[in-house]
Coordinates of C-alpha atoms in Angstrom, one line a residue:
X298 CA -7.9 9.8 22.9
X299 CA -5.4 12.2 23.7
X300 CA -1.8 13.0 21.6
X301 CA 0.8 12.7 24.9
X302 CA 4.7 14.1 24.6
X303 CA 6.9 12.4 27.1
X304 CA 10.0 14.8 27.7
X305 CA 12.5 12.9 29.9
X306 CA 16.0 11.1 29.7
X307 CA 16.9 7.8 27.6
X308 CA 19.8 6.1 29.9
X309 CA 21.7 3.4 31.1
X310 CA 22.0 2.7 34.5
X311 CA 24.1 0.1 36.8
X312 CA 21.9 -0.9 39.9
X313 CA 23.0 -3.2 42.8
X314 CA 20.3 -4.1 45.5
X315 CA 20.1 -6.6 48.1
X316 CA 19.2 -9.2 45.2
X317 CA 21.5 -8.8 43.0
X318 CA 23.4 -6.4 40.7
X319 CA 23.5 -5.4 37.2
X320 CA 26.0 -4.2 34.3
X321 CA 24.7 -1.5 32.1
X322 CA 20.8 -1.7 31.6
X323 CA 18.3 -0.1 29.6
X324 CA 16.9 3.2 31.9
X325 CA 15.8 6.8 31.8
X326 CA 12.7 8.3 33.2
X327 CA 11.2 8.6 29.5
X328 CA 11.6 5.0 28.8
X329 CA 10.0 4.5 32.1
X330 CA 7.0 6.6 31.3
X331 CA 7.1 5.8 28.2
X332 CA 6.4 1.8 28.3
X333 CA 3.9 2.4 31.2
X334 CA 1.9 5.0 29.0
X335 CA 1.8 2.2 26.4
X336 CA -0.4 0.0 28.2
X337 CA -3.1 2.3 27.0
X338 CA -2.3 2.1 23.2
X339 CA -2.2 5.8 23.1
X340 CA -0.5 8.5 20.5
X341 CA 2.9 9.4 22.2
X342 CA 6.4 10.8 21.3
X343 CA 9.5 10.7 23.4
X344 CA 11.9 13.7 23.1
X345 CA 15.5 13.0 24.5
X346 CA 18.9 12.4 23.6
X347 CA 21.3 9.3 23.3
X348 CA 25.2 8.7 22.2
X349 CA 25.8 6.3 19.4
X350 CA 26.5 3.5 22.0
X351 CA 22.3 3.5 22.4
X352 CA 21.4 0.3 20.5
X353 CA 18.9 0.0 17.5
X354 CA 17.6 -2.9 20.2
X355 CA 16.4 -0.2 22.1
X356 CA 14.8 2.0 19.7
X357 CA 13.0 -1.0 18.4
X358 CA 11.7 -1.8 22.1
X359 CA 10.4 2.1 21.8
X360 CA 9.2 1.9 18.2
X361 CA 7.2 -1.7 18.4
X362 CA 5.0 -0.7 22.1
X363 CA 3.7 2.3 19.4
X364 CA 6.2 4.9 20.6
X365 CA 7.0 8.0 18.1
X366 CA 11.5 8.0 18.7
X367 CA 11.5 10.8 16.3
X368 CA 12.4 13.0 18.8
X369 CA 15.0 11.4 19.9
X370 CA 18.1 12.8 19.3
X371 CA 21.3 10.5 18.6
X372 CA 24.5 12.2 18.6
X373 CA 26.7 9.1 17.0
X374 CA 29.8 10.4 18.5
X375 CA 28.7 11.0 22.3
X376 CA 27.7 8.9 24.7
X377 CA 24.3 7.8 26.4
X378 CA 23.3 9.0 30.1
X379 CA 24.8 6.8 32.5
X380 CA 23.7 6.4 36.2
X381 CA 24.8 3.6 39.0
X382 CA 23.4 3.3 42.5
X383 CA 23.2 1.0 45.5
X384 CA 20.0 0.6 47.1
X385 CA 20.4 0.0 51.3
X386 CA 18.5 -3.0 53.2
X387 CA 15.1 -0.8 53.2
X388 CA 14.9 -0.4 49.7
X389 CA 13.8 3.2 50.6
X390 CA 17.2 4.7 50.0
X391 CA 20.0 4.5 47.8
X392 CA 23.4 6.1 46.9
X393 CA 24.4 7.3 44.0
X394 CA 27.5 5.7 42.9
X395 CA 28.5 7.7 39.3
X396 CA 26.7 9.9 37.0
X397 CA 27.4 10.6 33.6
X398 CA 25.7 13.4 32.1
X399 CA 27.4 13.2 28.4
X400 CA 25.2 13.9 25.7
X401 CA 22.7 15.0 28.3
X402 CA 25.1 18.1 29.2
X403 CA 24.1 19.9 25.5
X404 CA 20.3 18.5 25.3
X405 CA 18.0 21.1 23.8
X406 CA 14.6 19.1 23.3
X407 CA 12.9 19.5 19.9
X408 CA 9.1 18.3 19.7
X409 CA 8.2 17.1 16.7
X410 CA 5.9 19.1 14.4
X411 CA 3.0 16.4 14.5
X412 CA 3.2 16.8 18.1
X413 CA 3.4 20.3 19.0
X414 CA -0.5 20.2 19.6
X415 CA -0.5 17.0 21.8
X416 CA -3.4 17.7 24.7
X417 CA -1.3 16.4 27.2
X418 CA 2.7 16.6 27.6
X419 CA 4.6 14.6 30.2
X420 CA 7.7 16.9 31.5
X421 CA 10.3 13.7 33.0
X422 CA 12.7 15.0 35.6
X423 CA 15.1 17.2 34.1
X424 CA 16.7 20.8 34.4
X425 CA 13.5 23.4 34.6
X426 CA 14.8 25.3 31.7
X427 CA 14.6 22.3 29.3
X428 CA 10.9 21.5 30.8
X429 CA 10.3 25.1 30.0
X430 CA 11.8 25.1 26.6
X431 CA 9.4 21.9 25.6
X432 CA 6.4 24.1 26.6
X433 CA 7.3 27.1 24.5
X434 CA 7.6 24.9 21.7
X435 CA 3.3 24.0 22.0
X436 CA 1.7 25.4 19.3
X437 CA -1.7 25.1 21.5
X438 CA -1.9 25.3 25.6
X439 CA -1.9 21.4 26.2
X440 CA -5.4 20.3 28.2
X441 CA -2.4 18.7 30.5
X442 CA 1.0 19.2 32.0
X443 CA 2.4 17.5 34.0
X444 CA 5.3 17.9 35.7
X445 CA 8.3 15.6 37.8
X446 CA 10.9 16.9 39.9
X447 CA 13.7 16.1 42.1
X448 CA 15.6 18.1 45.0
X449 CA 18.4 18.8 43.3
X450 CA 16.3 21.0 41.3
X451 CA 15.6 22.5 44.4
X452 CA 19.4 22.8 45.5
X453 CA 20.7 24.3 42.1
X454 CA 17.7 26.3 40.3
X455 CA 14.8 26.7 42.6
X456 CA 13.8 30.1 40.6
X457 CA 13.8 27.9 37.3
X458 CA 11.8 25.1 38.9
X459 CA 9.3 27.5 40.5
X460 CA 8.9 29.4 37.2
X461 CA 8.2 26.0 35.7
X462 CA 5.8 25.0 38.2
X463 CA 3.6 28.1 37.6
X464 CA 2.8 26.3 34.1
X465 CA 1.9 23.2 34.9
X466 CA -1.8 21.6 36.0
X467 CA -0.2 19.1 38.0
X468 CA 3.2 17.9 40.3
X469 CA 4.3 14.6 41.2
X470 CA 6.9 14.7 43.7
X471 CA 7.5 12.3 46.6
X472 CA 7.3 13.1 50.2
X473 CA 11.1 14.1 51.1
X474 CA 10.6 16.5 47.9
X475 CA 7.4 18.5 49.0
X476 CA 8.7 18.9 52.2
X477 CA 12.0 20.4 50.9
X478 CA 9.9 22.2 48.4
X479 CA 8.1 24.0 50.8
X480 CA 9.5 24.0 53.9
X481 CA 6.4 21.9 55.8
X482 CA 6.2 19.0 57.5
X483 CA 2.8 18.3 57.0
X484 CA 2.0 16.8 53.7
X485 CA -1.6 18.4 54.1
X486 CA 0.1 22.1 54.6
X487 CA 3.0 21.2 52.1
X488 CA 0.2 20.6 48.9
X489 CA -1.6 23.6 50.0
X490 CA 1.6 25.5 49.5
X491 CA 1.7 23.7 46.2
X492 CA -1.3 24.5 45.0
X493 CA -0.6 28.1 45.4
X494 CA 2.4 28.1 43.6
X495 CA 0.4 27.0 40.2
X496 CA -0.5 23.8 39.9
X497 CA -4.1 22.5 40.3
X498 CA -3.4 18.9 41.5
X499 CA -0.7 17.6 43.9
X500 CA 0.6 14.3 43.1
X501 CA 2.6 13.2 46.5
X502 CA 4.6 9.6 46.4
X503 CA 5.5 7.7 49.0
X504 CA 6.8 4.7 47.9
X505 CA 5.7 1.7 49.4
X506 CA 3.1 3.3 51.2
X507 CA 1.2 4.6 48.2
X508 CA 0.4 7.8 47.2
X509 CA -1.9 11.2 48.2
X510 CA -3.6 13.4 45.3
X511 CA -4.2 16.6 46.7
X512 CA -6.8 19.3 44.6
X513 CA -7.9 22.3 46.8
X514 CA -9.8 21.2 49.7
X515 CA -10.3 17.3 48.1
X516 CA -7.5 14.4 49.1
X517 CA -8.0 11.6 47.8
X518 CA -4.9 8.6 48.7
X519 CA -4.0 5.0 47.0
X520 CA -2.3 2.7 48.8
X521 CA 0.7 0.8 47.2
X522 CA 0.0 -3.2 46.6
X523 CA 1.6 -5.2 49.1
X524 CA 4.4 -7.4 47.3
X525 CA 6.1 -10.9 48.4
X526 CA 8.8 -9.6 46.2
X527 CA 11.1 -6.1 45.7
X528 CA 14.0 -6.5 43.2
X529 CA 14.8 -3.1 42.1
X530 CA 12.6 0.6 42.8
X531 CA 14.3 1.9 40.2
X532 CA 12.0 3.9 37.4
X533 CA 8.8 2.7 40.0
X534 CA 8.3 6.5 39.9
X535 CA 8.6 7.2 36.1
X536 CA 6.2 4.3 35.7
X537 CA 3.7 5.5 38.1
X538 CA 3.8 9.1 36.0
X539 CA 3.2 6.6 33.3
X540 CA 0.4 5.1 33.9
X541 CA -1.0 8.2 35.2
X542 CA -0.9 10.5 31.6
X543 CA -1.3 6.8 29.8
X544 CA -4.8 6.7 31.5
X545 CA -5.7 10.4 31.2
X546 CA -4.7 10.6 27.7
X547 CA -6.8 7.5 26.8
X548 CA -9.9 8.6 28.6
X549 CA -9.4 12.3 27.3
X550 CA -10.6 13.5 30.6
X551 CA -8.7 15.4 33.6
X552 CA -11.3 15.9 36.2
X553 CA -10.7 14.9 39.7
X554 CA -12.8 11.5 39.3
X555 CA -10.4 10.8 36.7
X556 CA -7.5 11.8 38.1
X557 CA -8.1 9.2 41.2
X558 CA -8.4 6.0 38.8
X559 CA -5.2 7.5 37.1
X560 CA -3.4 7.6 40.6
X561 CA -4.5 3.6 40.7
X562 CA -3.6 2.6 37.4
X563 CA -0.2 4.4 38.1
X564 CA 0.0 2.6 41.5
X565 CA -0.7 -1.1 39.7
X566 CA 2.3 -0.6 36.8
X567 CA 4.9 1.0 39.3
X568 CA 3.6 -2.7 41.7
X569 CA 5.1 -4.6 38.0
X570 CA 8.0 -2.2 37.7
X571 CA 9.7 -3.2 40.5
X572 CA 9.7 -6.6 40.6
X573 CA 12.4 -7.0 38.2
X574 CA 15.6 -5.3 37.1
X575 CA 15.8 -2.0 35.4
X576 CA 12.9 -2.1 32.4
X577 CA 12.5 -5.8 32.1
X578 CA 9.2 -6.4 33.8
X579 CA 7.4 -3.5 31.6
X580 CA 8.6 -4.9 28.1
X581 CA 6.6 -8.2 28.5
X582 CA 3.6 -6.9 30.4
X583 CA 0.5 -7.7 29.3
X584 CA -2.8 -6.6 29.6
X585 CA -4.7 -9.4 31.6
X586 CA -2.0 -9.2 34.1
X587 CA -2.5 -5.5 34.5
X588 CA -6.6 -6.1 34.8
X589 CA -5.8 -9.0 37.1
X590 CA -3.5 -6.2 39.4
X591 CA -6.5 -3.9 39.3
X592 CA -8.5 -6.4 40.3
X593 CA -6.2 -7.3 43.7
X594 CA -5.9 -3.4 44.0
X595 CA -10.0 -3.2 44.1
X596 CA -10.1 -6.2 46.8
X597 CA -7.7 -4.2 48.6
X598 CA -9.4 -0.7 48.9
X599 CA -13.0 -1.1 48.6
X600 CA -14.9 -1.8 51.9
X601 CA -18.2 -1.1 53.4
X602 CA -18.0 0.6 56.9
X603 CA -20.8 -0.5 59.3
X604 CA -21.8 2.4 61.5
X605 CA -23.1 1.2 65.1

C-alpha cells in the first residue's frame, strides 16, 4: 500500500439545482478526494487551508475516515473558501454565483515531514504554482502524480499549468478542458497532444457519459452508471480522482491494467457522490454498497460479442 498526499481546497459551498438548494455546506476538491480515497483504508494527508469559521465537526469527519489534517492549515482569524452556484435543467452546466477566495488568496502548501516520500501525490485543482510548490517539497520522485485542472488555469497562467503538466504521470481533465487545452476537437487528437506535453496517461471526463483513459496508442473508456436520481454534480469530479489514486495507492501498482479498474472504481464513487447534496452521500458510504455498484457496473460493461 501506497502513502497518498491529497493537495486541494477545504471549502464551503452554497449549491442550488433543480432539487433543491442549500446554505453553506461542507466542500472543496480535497475533501472530495479525500473521502473517496478512504474507501480504500489507505495512508493519506490532506494539505490545504481553512479560516477559523471551519468547524472541529469537519476535521473530525477528516480525522475518523483515517485522514492525516496535519496539513491543514487554520488561520483562526480568516475565513474558509466559499463558492455558490446554480446548476441549469441539464445538470451539465452551472453558474457561478460568488467566490470567496479568503484564506485561499495567501495559501502556501506545507507537506508534512512523514509525507514528503508518499509514492503517490494527488495535486486538486488549484493555481499551477502551488501544485508545483507541493512537488518541490518531495523528498523522493513520487511513483505517481497526478494532476486536476480547470480552464481558468488555462485563461490566467497557461505557462504555469504547462510547466506543471510536464511533471506529472497523469491529467484528468473533462472534455470542454482538453479541447481548450489543446486546441482539438477530437478527443483522440486532443490526448495525443497531451501526451506530448508530459504526461503518460490522459484521464478525459465527460460526465454523465463516463470517461476515456488515453496512454499512447491504448484507449480504454468507462461508461458512467445510469441513475434514476441526480441531486447535485458537485465534487462528482474530485470523487472520481478519488477513487482513482485511493485504488492505485492500495494496489501499489500504476500500470495500464490498473489504471482501467481505477478509472471504474472512480466512475462507481462519483455514481454515490452525486446523489445527494454537497459531501453527504460519501460520509456514510459503506463498503458493500460500493461492491454492490461494482457489481451493476460489471453487468453493465461486460458482454460477449458473437461474430457471424
Amino acid at each position: 500500500m501506497s502513502k497518498l498526499v491529497i493537495v486541494g481546497t477545504v471549502a464551503f459551498d452554497a449549491i442550488e439545482t433543480p432539487f433543491g438548494k442549500t446554505d453553506k455546506i461542507l466542500g472543496g476538491a480535497a475533501t472530495y478526494i479525500g473521502l473517496s480515497a478512504s474507501q480504500f483504508n489507505v495512508e493519506s494527508a490532506i494539505v490545504s487551508i481553512a479560516g477559523g469559521d471551519f468547524s472541529q465537526e469537519y476535521l473530525d469527519l477528516l480525522s475518523n475516515n483515517n485522514i492525516d489534517i496535519s496539513g491543514i492549515e487554520i488561520v483562526e482569524e480568516g475565513k474558509t473558501f466559499f463558492w455558490s452556484g446554480r446548476y441549469h435543467n441539464d445538470m451539465n452546466s452551472r453558474d457561478t454565483l460568488v467566490t470567496e477566495l479568503n484564506t485561499l488568496a495567501d495559501f502556501n502548501p506545507v507537506v508534512p515531514e512523514n509525507y514528503r516520500d508518499a509514492e503517490i501525490v494527488m495535486l486538486g485543482n488549484l493555481h499551477p504554482l502551488v501544485q508545483q510548490s507541493v512537488l518541490d517539497q518531495m523528498t523522493a520522485k513520487p511513483k505517481l502524480v497526478v494532476l486536476d485542472t480547470m480552464n481558468f488555469w488555462m485563461d490566467c497562467a497557461l505557462e504555469d499549468l504547462l510547466n506543471v503538466i510536464k511533471n506529472v504521470d497523469v491529467i484528468t481533465i473533462n472534455d470542454e478542458e482538453a479541447r481548450q487545452l489543446t486546441g482539438e476537437y477530437s478527443l483522440v487528437v486532443a490526448a495525443r497532444k497531451i501526451h506530448n506535453m508530459g504526461p503518460k496517461y490522459v484521464v478525459i471526463k465527460k460526465g454523465e457519459h463516463g470517461a476515456l483513459l488515453f496512454h499512447n496508442d491504448s484507449v480504454f473508456y468507462a461508461p458512467a452508471l445510469p441513475l434514476e436520481e441526480v441531486f447535485d454534480p458537485t465534487g462528482a469530479g474530485d470523487t472520481f480522482a478519488g477513487g482513482f489514486v485511493g485504488y492505485l495507492a492500495k494496489i501499489g501498482d500504476t500500470s495500464f491494467e490498473s489504471m482501467k479498474n481505477a478509472v471504474i472504481y472512480g466512475s462507481t464513487l462519483a455514481s454515490f457522490c452525486v446523489e445527494k447534496f454537497g459531501t453527504e452521500r460519501m460520509e456514510d458510504l459503506s463498503s458493500e454498497e460500493v461492491h454492490q455498484r461494482l457489481l451493476q457496473f460489471k453487468e453493465l460493461t461486460q458482454f460477449e460479442i458473437e461474430l457471424t
